[in-house]
Short mmCIF file of C-alpha atoms and ligand atoms in Angstrom, two decimals:
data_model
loop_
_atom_site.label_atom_id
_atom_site.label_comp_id
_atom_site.label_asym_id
_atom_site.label_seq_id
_atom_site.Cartn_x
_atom_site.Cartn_y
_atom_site.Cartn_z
CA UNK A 1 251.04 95.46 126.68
CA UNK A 2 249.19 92.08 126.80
CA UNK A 3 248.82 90.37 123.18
CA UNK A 4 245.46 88.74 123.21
CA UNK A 5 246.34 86.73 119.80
CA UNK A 6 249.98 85.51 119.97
CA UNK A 7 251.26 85.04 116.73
CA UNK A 8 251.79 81.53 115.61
CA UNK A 9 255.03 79.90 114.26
CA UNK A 10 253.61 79.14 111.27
CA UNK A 11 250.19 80.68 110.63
CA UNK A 12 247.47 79.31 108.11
CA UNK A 13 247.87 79.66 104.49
CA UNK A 14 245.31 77.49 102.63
CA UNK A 15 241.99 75.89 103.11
CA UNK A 16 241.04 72.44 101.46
CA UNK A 17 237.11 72.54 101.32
CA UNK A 18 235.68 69.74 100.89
CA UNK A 19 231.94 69.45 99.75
CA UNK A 20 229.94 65.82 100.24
CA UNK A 21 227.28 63.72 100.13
CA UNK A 22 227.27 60.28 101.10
CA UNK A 23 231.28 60.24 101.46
CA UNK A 24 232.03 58.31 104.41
CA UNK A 25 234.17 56.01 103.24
CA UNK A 26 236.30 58.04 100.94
CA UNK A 27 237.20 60.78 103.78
CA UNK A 28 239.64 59.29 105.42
CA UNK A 29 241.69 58.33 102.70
CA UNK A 30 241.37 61.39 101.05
CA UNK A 31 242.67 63.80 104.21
CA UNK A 32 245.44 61.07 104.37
CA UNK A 33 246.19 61.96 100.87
CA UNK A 34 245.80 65.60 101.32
CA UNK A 35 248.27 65.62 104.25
CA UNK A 36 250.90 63.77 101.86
CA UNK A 37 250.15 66.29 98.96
CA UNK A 38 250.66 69.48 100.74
CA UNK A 39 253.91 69.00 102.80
CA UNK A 40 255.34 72.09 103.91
CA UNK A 41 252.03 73.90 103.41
CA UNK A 42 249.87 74.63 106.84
CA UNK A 43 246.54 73.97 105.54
CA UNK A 44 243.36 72.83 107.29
CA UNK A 45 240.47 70.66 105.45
CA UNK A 46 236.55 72.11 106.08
CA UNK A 47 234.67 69.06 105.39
CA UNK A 48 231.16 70.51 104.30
CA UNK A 49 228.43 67.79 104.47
CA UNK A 50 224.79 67.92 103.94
CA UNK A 51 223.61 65.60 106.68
CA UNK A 52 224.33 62.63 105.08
CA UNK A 53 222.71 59.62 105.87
CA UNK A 54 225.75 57.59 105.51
CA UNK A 55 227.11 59.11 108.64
CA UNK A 56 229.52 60.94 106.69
CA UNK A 57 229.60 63.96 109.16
CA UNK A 58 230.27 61.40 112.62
CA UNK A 59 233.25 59.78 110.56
CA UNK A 60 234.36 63.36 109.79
CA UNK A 61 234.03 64.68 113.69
CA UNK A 62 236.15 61.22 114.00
CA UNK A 63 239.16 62.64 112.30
CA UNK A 64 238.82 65.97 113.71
CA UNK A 65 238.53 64.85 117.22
CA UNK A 66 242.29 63.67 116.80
CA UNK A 67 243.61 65.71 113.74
CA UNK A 68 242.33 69.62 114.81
CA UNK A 69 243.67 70.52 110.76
CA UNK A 70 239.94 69.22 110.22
CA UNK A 71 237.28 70.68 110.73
CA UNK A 72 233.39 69.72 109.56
CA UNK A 73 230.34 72.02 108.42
CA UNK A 74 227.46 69.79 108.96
CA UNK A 75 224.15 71.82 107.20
CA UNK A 76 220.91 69.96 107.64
CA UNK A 77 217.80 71.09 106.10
CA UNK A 78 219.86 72.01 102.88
CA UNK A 79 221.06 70.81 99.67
CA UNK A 80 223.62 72.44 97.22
CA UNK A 81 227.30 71.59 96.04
CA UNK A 82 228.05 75.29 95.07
CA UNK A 83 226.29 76.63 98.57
CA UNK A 84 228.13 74.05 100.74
CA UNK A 85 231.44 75.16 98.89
CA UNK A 86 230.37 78.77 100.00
CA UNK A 87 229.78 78.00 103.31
CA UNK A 88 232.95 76.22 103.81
CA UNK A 89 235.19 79.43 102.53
CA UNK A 90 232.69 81.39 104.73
CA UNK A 91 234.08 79.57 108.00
CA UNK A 92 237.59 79.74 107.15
CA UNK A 93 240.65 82.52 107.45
CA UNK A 94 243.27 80.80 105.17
CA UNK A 95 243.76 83.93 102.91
CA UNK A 96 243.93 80.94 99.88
CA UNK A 97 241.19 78.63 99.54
CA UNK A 98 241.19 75.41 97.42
CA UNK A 99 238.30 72.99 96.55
CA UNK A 100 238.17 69.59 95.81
CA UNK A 101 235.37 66.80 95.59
CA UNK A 102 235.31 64.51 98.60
CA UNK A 103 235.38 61.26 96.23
CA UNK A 104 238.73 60.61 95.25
CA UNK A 105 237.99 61.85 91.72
CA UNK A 106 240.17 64.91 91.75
CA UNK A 107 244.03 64.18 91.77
CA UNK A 108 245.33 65.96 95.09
CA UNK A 109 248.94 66.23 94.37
CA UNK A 110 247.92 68.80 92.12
CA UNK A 111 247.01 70.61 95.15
CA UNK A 112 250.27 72.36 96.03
CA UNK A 113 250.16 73.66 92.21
CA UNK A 114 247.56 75.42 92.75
CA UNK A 115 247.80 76.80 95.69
CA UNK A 116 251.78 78.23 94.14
CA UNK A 117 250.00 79.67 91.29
CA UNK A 118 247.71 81.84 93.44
CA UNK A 119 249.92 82.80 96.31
CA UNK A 120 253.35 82.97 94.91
CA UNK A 121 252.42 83.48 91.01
CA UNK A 122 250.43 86.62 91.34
CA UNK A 123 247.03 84.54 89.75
CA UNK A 124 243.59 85.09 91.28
CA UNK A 125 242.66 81.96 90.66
CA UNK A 126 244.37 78.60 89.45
CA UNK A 127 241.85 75.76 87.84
CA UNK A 128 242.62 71.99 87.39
CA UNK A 129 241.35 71.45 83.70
CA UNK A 130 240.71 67.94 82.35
CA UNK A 131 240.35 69.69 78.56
CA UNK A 132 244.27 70.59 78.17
CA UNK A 133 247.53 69.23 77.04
CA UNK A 134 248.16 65.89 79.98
CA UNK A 135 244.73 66.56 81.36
CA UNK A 136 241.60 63.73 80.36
CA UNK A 137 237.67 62.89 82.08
CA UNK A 138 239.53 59.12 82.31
CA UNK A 139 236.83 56.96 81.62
CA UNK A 140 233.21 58.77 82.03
CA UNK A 141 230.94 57.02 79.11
CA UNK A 142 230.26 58.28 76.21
CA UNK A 143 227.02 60.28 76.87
CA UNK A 144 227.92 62.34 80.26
CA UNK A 145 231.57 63.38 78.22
CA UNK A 146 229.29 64.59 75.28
CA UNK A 147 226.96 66.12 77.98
CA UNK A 148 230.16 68.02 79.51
CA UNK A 149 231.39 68.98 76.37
CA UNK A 150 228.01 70.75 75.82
CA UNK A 151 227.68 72.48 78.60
CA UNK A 152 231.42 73.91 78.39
CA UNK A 153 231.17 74.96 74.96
CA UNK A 154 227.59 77.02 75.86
CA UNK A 155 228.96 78.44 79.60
CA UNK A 156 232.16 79.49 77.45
CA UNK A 157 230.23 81.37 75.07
CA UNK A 158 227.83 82.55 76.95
CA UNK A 159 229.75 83.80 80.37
CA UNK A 160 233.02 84.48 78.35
CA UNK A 161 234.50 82.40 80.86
CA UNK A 162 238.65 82.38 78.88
CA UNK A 163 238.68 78.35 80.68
CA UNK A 164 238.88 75.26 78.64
CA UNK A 165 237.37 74.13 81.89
CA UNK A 166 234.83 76.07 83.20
CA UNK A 167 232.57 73.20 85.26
CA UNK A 168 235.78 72.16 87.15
CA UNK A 169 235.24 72.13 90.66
CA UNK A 170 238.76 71.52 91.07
CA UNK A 171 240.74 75.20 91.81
CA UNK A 172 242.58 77.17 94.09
CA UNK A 173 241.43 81.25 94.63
CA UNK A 174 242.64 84.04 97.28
CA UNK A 175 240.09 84.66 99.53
CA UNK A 176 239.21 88.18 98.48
CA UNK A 177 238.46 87.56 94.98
CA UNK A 178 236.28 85.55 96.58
CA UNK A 179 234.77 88.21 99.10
CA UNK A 180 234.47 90.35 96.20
CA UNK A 181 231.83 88.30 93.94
CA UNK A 182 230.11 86.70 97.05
CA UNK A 183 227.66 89.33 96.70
CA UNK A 184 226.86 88.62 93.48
CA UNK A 185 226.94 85.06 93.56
CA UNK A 186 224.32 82.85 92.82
CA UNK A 187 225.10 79.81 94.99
CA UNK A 188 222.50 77.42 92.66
CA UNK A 189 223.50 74.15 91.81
CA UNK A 190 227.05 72.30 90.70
CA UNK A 191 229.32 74.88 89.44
CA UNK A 192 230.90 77.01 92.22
CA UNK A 193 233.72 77.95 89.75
CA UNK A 194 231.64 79.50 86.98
CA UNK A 195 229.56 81.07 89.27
CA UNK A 196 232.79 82.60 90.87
CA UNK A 197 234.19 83.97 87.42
CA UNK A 198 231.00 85.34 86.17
CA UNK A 199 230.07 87.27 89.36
CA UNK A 200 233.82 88.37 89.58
CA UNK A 201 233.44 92.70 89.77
CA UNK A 202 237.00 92.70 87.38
CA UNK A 203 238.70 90.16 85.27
CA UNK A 204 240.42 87.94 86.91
CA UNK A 205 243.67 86.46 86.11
CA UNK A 206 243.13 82.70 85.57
CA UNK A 207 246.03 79.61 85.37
CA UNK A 208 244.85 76.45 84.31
CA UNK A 209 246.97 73.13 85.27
CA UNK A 210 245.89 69.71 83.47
CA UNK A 211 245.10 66.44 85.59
CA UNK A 212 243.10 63.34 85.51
CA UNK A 213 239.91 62.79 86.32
CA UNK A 214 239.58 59.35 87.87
CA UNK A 215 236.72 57.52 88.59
CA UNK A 216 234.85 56.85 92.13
CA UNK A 217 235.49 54.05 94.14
CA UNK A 218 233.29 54.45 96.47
CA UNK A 219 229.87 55.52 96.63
CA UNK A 220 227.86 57.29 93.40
CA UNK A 221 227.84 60.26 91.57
CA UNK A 222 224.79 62.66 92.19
CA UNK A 223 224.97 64.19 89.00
CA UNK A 224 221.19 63.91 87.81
CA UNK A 225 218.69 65.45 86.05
CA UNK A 226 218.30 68.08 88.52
CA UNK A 227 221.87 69.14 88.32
CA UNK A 228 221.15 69.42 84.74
CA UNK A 229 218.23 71.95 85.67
CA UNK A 230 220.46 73.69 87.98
CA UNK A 231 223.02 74.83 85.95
CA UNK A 232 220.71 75.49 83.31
CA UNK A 233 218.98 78.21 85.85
CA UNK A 234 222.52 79.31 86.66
CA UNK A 235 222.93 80.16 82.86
CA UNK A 236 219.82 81.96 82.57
CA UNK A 237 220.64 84.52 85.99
CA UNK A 238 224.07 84.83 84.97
CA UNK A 239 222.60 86.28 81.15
CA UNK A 240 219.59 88.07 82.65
CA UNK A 241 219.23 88.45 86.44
CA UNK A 242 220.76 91.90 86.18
CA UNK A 243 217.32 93.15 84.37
CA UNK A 244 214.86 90.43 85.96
CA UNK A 245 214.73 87.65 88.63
CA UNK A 246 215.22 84.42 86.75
CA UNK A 247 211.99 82.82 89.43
CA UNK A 248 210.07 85.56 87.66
CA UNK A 249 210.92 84.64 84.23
CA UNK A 250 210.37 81.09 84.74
CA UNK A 251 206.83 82.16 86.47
CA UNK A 252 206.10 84.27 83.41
CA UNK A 253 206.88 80.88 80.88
CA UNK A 254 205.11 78.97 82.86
CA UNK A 255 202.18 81.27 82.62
CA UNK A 256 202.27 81.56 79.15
CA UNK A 257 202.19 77.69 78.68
CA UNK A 258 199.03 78.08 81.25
CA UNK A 259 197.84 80.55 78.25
CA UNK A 260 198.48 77.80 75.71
CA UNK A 261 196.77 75.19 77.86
CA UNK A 262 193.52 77.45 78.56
CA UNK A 263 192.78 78.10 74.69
CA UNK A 264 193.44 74.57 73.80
CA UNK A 265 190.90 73.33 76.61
CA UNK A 266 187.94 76.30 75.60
CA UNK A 267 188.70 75.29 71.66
CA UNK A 268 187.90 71.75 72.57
CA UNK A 269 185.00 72.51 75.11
CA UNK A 270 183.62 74.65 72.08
CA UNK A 271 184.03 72.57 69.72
CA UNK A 272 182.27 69.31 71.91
CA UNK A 273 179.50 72.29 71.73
CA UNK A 274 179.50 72.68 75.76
CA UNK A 275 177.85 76.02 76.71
CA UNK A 276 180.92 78.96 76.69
CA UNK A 277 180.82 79.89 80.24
CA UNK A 278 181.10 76.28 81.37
CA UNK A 279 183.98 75.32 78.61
CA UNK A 280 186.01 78.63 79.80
CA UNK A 281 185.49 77.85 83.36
CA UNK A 282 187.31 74.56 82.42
CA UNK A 283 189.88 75.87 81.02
CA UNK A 284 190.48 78.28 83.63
CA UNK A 285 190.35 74.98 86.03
CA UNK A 286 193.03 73.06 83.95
CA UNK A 287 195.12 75.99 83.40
CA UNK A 288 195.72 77.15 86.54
CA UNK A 289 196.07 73.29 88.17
CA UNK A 290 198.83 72.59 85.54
CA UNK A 291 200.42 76.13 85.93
CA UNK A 292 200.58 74.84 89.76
CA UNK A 293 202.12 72.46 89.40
CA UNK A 294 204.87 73.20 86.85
CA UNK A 295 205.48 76.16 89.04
CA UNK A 296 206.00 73.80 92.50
CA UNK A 297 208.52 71.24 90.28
CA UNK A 298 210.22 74.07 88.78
CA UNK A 299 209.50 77.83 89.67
CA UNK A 300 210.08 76.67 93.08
CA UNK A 301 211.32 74.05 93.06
CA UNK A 302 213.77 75.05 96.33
CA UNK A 303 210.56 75.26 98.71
CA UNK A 304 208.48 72.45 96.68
CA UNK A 305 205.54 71.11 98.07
CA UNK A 306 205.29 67.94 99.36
CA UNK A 307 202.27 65.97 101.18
CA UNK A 308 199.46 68.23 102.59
CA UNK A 309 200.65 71.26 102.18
CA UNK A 310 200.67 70.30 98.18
CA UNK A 311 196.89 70.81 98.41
CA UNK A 312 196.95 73.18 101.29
CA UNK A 313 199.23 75.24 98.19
CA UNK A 314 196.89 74.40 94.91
CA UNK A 315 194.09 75.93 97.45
CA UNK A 316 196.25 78.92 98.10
CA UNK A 317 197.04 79.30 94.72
CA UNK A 318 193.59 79.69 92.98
CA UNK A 319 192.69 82.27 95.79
CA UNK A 320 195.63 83.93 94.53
CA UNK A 321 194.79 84.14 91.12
CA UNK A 322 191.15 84.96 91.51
CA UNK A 323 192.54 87.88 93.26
CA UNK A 324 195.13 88.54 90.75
CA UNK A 325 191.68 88.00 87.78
CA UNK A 326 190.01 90.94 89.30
CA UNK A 327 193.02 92.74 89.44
CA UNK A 328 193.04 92.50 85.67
CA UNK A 329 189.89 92.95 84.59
CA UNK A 330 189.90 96.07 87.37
CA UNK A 331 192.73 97.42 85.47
CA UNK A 332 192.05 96.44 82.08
CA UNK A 333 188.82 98.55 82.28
CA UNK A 334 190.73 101.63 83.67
CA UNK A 335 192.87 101.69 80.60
CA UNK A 336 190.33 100.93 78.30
CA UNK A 337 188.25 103.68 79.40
CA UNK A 338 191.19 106.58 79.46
CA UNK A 339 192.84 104.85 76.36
CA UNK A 340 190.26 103.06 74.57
CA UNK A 341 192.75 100.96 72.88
CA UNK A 342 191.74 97.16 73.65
CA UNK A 343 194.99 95.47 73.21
CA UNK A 344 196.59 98.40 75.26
CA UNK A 345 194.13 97.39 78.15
CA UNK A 346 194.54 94.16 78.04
CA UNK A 347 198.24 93.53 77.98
CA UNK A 348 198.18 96.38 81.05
CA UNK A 349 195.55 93.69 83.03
CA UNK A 350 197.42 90.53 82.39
CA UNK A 351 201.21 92.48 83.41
CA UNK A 352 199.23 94.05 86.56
CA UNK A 353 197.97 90.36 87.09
CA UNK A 354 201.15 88.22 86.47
CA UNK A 355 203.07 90.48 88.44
CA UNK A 356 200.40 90.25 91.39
CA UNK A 357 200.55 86.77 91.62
CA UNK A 358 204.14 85.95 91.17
CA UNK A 359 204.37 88.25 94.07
CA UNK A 360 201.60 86.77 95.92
CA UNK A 361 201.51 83.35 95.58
CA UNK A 362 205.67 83.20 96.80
CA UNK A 363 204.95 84.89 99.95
CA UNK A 364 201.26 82.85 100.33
CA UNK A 365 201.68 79.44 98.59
CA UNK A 366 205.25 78.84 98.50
CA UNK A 367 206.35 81.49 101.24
CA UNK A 368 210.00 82.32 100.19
CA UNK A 369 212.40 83.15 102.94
CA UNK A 370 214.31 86.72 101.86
N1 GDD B 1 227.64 69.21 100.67
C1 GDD B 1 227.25 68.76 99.47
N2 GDD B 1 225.96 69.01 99.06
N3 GDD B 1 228.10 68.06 98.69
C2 GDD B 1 227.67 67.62 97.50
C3 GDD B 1 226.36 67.84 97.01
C4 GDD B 1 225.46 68.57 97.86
O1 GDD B 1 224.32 68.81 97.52
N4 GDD B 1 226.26 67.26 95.78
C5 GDD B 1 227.45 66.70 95.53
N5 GDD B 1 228.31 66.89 96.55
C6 GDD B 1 229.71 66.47 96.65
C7 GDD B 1 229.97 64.99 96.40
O2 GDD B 1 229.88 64.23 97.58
C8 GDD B 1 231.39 65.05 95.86
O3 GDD B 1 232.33 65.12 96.90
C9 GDD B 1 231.43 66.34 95.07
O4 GDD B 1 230.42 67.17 95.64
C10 GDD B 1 231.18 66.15 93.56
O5 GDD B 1 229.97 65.45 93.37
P1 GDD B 1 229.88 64.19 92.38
O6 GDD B 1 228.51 63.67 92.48
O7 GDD B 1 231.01 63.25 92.61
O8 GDD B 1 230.04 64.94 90.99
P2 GDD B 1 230.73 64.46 89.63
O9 GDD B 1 231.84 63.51 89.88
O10 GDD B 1 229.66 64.02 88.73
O11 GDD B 1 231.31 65.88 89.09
C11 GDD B 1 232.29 66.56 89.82
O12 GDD B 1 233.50 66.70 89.18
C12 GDD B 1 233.46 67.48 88.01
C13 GDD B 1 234.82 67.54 87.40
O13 GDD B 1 235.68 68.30 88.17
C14 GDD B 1 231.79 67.95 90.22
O14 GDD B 1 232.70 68.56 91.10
C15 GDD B 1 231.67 68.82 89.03
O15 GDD B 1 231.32 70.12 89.45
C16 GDD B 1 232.96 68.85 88.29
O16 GDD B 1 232.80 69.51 87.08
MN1 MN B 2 232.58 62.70 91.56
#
């Protein structure tokens, strides 16, 4: 019988993925690094890169084209530390699969630790913590320590994450712990590794091993202010996207703000004595431009709109809602009449409308991929 795969002398045991951004000049040190770390472990490096504009990916393709242990994901179109991450594990078969940041930041000799404790120590998944005995942040300032302090404390008590480091994106896990929460997964923002333990079907048995955090040489973090948004989103699905979609939620606040916003505008219109129907046609104006708005920078903020299709949208929009308006009042009047309870009714319109347009205006204005 023919063997159509021969076995190799030494087959693949673990997968260094590497997400970046802007990393060109810290690659090649870093796999040169890597190499030296894990002696006597056949690993290969997936290099996952958002279409840099530094030319990250051509430097990559550079290595690879003489060192076939490399290989690159280039993703254009797309953004996302925690889906790049994904994707990398996605195109791999090491049955143990470690991630690091591409920026020199993460120590690598700790590499070979982590990979022991998962495939020789029975854990499902080892983290490098920089909150334990011979671990430190080495010098981040004052502010973006405090910051990471925060958001440790609140993921621990919220996600009941048992890690003094639960934002590391420094760890080691065997690939089907892995293929067991990717359905559950979230993939939004920065933190791959909480994401992992909270969508994790069992309880998963965790070693932590301390290192140093060291700071960049090259290039910049891109830590920002959306990051911060990110993971605050990632929170909020992780506590309630079993009952509800967290875009919904956010849709719902930022209709009740619109609510806020249209009874402040009438009260004023009323009060500068301006005939009702033209003060509450005002307010319906303003409300509904702001709610547009709030809901492109943050309800959507994945498919935001941009350029002519930002007005092309706000169009869309207010034919959505004037839809959604009769919709309510339609249904309002139903249960009035069979109920004759008015705050019955009208809660029953507005739920029939909110739903309506959240539904409407992401296939129509924003048109959501499923
Ligand atoms: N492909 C891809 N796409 N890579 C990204 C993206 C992205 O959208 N954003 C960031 N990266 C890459 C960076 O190039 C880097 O290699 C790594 O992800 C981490 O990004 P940094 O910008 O350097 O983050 P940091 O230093 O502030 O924080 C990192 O270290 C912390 C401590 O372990 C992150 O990994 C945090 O998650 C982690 O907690
Ligand atoms: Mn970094």
């Amino acid at each position: 019988m023919t063997r159509l795969f021969p076995s190799p002398a030494s087959p693949l045991e673990l997968a260094v993925i590497i997400p970046v951004l802007n990393e060109a000049d810290n690659l090649a040190p870093l796999i040169e690094r890597i190499d030296a770390a894990l002696d006597g472990i056949v690993w290969e490096a997936l290099i996952v890169d958002d279409n840099s504009p530094d030319g990250t990916a051509s430097r990559a393709r550079l290595m690879a084209r003489s060192d076939p242990r490399v290989r690159i994901v280039q993703r254009i179109g797309r953004r996302g530390l925690s889906s790049a991450v994904i994707e990398g594990m996605l195109a791999s078969a090491a049955p143990v699969l470690a991630v690091i940041d591409g920026d020199l930041q993460h120590d690598e000799t700790l590499l070979p630790k982590l990979y022991w404790a998962v495939a020789e120590q029975g854990n499902d998944l080892a983290v490098g913590t920089r909150y334990q005995e011979g671990g430190s942040t080495g010098d981040w300032d004052a502010s973006r320590e405090r910051m990471s302090r925060f958001a440790t404390a609140l993921s621990r008590r919220l996600l009941k994450a048992e890690m003094s480091d639960p934002m590391s994106g420094f760890f080691a896990v065997r690939r089907d712990v892995v293929e067991a929460a990717m359905p559950h997964l979230s993939s939004i923002g920065f933190k791959i590794l909480m994401d992992l333990v909270a969508s994790s079907p069992t309880r998963l048995k965790i070693a932590e091993l301390p290192y140093t955090f060291r700071n960049r040489l090259h290039g910049t973090s891109k830590f920002d202010a959306r990051v911060a948004q990110e993971f605050a989103i990632l929170l909020l699905e992780k506590m309630f996207g079993r009952f509800l979609p967290v875009r919904f939620l956010m849709f719902a606040m930022v209709g009740s703000l619109g609510l806020v916003v249209h009874l402040a505008v009438l009260g004023g219109g009323i009060a500068a004595t301006l005939p009702f129907q033209f003060a509450q046609s005002l307010a319906v104006a303003v409300a509904m431009t702001g709610n547009f708005f709030l809901n492109n920078s943050l309800t959507f903020r994945d498919m935001r709109l941009r350029g002519a299709s930002l007005w092309r949208g706000l169009a869309s929009f207010y034919a959505v809602g004037l839809v959604g308006a009769i919709g309510n009042v339609g249904v309002g009047a139903v249960v009035y009449r069979l109920e004759g309870i008015w705050w019955l009714a009208g809660l029953a319109g507005v739920a029939v409308g909110v739903v309506w347009n959240y539904a409407a205006s992401s296939v129509v204005t924003w048109r959501v991929k499923r």
